Backbone as ProteinMPNN parsed JSONL, in Angstrom:
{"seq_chain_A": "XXXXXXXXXXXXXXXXXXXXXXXXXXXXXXXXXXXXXXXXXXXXXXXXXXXXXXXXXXXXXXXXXXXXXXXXXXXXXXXXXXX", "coords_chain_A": {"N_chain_A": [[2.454, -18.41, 9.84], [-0.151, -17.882, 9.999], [0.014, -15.161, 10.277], [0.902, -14.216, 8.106], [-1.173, -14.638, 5.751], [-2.807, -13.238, 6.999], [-1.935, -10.493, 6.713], [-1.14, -10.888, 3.436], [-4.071, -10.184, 3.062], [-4.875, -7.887, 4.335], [-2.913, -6.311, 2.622], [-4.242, -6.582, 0.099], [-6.526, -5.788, 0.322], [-5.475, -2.539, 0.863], [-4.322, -2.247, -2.135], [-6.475, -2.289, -3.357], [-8.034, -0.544, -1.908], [-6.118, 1.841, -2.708], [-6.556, 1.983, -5.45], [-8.64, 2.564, -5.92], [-8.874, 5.137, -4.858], [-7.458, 6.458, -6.56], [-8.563, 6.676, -9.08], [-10.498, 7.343, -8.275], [-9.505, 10.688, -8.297], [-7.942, 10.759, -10.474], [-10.637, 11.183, -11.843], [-11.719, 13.322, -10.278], [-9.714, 14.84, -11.33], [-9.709, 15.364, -13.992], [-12.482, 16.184, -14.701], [-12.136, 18.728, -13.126], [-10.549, 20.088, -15.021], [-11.935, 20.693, -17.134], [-13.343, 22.62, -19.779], [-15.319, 22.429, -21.208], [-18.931, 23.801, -21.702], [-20.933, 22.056, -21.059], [-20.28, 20.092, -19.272], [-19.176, 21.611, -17.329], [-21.547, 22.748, -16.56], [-22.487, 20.327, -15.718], [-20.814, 19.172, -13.614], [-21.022, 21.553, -11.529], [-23.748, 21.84, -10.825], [-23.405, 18.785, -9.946], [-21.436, 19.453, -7.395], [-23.23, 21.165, -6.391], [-25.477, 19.685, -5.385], [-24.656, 17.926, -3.736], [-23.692, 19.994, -1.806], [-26.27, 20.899, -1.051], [-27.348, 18.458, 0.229], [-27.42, 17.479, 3.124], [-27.366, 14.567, 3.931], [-26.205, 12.929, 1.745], [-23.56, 14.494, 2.606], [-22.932, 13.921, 4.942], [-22.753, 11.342, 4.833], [-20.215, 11.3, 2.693], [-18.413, 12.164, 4.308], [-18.22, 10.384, 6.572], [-17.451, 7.745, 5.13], [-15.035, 9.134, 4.685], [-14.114, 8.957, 6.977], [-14.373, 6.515, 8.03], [-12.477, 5.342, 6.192], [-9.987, 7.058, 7.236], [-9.472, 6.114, 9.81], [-9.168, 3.442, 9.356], [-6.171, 3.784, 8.168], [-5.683, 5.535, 9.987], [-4.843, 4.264, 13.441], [-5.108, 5.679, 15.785], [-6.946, 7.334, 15.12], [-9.405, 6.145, 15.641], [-10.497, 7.017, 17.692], [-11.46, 9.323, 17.482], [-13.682, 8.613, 15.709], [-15.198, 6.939, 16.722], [-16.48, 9.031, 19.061], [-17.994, 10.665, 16.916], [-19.522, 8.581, 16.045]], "CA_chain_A": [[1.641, -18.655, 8.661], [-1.639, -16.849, 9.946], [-0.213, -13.349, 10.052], [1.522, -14.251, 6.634], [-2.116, -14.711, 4.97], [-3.427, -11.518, 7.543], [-0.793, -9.279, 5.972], [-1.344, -10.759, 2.202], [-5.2, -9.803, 2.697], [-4.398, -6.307, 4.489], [-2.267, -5.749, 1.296], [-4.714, -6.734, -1.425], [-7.771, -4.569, 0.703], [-5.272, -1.64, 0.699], [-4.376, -1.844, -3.182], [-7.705, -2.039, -3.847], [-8.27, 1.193, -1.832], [-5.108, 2.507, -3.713], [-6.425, 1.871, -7.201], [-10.385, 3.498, -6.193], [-8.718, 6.379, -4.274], [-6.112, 7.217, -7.658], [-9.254, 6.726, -10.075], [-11.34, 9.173, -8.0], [-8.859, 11.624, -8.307], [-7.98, 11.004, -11.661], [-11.686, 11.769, -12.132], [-11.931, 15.403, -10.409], [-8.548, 16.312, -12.128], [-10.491, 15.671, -15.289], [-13.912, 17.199, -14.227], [-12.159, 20.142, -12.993], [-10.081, 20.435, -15.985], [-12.536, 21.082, -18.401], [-13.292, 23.61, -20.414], [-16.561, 22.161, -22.212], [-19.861, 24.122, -20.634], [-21.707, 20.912, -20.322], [-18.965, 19.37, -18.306], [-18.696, 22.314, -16.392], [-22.272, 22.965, -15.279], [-22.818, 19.183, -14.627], [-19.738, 19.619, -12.091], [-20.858, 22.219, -11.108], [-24.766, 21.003, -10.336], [-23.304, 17.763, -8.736], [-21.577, 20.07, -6.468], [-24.306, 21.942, -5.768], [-26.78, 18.527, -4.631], [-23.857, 17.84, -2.396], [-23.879, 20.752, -0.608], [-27.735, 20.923, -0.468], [-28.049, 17.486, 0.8], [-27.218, 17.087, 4.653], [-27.107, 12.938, 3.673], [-24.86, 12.63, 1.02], [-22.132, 15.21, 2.978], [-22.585, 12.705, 5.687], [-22.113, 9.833, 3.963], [-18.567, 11.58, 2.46], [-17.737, 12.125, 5.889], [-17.863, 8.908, 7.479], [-16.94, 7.114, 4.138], [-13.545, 9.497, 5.014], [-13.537, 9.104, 8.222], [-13.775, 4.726, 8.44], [-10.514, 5.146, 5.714], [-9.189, 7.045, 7.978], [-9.477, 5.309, 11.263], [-8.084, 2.359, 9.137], [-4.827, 4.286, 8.36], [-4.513, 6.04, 10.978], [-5.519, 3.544, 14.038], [-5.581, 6.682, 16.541], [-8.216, 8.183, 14.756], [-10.553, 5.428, 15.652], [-11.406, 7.621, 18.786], [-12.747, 10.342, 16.988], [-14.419, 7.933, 14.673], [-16.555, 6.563, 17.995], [-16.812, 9.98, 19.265], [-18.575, 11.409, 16.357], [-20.565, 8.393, 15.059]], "C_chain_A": [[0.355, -17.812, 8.734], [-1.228, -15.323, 9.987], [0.589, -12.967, 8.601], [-0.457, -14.068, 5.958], [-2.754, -13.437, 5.752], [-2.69, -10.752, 7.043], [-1.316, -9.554, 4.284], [-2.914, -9.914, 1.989], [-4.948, -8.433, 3.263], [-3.881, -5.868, 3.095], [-3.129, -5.779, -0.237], [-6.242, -5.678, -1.118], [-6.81, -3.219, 0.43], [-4.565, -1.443, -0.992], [-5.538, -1.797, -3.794], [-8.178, -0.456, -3.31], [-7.35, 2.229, -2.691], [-6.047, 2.656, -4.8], [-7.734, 2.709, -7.126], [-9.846, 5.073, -5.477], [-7.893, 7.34, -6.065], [-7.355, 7.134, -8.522], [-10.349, 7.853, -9.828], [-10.267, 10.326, -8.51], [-8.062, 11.591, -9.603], [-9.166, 11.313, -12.398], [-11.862, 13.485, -12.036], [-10.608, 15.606, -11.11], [-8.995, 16.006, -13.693], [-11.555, 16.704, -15.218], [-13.145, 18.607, -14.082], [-10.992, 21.023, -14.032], [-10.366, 20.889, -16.78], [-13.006, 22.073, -18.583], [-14.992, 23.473, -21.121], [-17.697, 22.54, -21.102], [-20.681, 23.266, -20.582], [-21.291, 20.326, -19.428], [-18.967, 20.129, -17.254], [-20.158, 22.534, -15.743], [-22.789, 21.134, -15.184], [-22.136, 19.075, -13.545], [-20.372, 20.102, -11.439], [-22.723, 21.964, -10.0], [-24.897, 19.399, -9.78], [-22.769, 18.294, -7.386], [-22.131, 20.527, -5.725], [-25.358, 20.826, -4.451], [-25.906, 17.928, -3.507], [-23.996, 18.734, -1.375], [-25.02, 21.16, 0.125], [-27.859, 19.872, 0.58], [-26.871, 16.665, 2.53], [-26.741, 14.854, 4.441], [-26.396, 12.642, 2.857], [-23.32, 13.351, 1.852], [-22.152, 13.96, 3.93], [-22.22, 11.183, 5.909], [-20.315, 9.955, 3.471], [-17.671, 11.672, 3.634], [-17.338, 11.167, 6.503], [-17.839, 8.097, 6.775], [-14.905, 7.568, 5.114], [-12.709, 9.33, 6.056], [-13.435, 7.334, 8.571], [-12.55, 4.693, 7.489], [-9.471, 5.397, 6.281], [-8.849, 6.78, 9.379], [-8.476, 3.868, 10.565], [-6.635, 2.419, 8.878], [-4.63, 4.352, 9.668], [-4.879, 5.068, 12.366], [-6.28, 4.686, 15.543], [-7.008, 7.283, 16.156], [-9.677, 7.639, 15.044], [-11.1, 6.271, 16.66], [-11.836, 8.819, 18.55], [-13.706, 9.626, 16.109], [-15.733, 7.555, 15.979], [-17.051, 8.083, 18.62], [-17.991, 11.229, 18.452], [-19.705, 10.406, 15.593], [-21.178, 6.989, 15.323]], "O_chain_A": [[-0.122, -17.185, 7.789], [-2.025, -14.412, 9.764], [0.82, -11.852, 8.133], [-0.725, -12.878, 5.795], [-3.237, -12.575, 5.018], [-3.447, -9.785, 6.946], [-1.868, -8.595, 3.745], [-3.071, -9.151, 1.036], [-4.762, -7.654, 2.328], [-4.536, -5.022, 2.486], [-2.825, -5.24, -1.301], [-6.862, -5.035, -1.966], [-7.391, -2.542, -0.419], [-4.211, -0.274, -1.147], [-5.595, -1.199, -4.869], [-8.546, 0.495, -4.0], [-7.792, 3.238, -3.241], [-6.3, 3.844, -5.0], [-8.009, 3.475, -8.05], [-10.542, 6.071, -5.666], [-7.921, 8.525, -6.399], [-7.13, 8.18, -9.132], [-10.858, 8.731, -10.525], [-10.728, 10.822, -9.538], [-7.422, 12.628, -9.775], [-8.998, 11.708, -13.551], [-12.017, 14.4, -12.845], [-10.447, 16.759, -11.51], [-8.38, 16.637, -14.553], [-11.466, 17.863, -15.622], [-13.462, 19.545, -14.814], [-10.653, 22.199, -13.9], [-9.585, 21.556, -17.459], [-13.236, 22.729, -17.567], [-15.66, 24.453, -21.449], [-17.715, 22.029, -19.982], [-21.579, 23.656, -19.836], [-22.12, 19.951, -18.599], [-18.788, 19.587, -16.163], [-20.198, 22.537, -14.512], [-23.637, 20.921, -14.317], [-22.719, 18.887, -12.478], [-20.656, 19.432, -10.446], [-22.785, 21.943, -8.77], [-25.911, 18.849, -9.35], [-23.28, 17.901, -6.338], [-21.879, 20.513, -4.52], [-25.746, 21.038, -3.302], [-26.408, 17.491, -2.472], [-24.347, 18.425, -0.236], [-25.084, 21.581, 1.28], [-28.352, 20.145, 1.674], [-26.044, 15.774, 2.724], [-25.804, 14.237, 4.947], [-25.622, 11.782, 3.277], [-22.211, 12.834, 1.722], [-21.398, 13.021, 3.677], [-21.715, 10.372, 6.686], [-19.425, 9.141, 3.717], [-16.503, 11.318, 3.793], [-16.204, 11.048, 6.968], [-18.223, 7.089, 7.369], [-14.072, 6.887, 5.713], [-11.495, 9.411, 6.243], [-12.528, 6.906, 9.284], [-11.575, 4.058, 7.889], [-8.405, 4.781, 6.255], [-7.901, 7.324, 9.945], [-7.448, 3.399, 11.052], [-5.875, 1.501, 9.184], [-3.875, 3.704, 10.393], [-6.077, 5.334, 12.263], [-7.375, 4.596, 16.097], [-7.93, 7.598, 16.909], [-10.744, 8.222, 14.855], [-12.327, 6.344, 16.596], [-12.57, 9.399, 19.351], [-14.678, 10.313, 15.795], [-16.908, 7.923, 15.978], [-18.277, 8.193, 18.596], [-18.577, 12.186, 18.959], [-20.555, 10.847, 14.82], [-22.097, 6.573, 14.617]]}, "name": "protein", "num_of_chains": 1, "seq": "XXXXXXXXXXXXXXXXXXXXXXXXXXXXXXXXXXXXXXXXXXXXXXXXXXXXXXXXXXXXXXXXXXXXXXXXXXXXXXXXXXX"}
């Protein structure tokens, strides 16, 4: 019974990551779809404050990197190794 309700909540945390991972990425394949030059230099100037800013890349980083320590479970030892 307890790894019945640990499995239902594993499953409802990873469709929830499902549904925010498929809505990002139904986002950039809009963003980088477009054609309209407002669209394109706001893209293109959020890009930019990303790559300026040392704290947001690092934030995308180890956002990417605790998702993927939770997939992958190996990965947890680069996850301690780097943070």
């Amino acid at each position: 019974v307890y790894q019945r309700r640990q499995l239902r909540r594993f499953e409802r945390q990873r469709k929830a990551e499902s549904a925010t991972a498929m809505h990002l990425f139904t986002g950039l394949k809009w963003v980088y779809g477009q054609t309209n030059p407002v669209v394109c230099l706001a893209r293109d100037l959020g890009m930019l404050a990303v790559e300026r800013s040392t704290m947001i890349k690092r934030q995308v980083i180890r956002s990417a990197m605790h998702n993927m320590g939770r997939a992958c479970p190996s990965a947890r030892l680069v996850i301690n190794l780097t943070g």
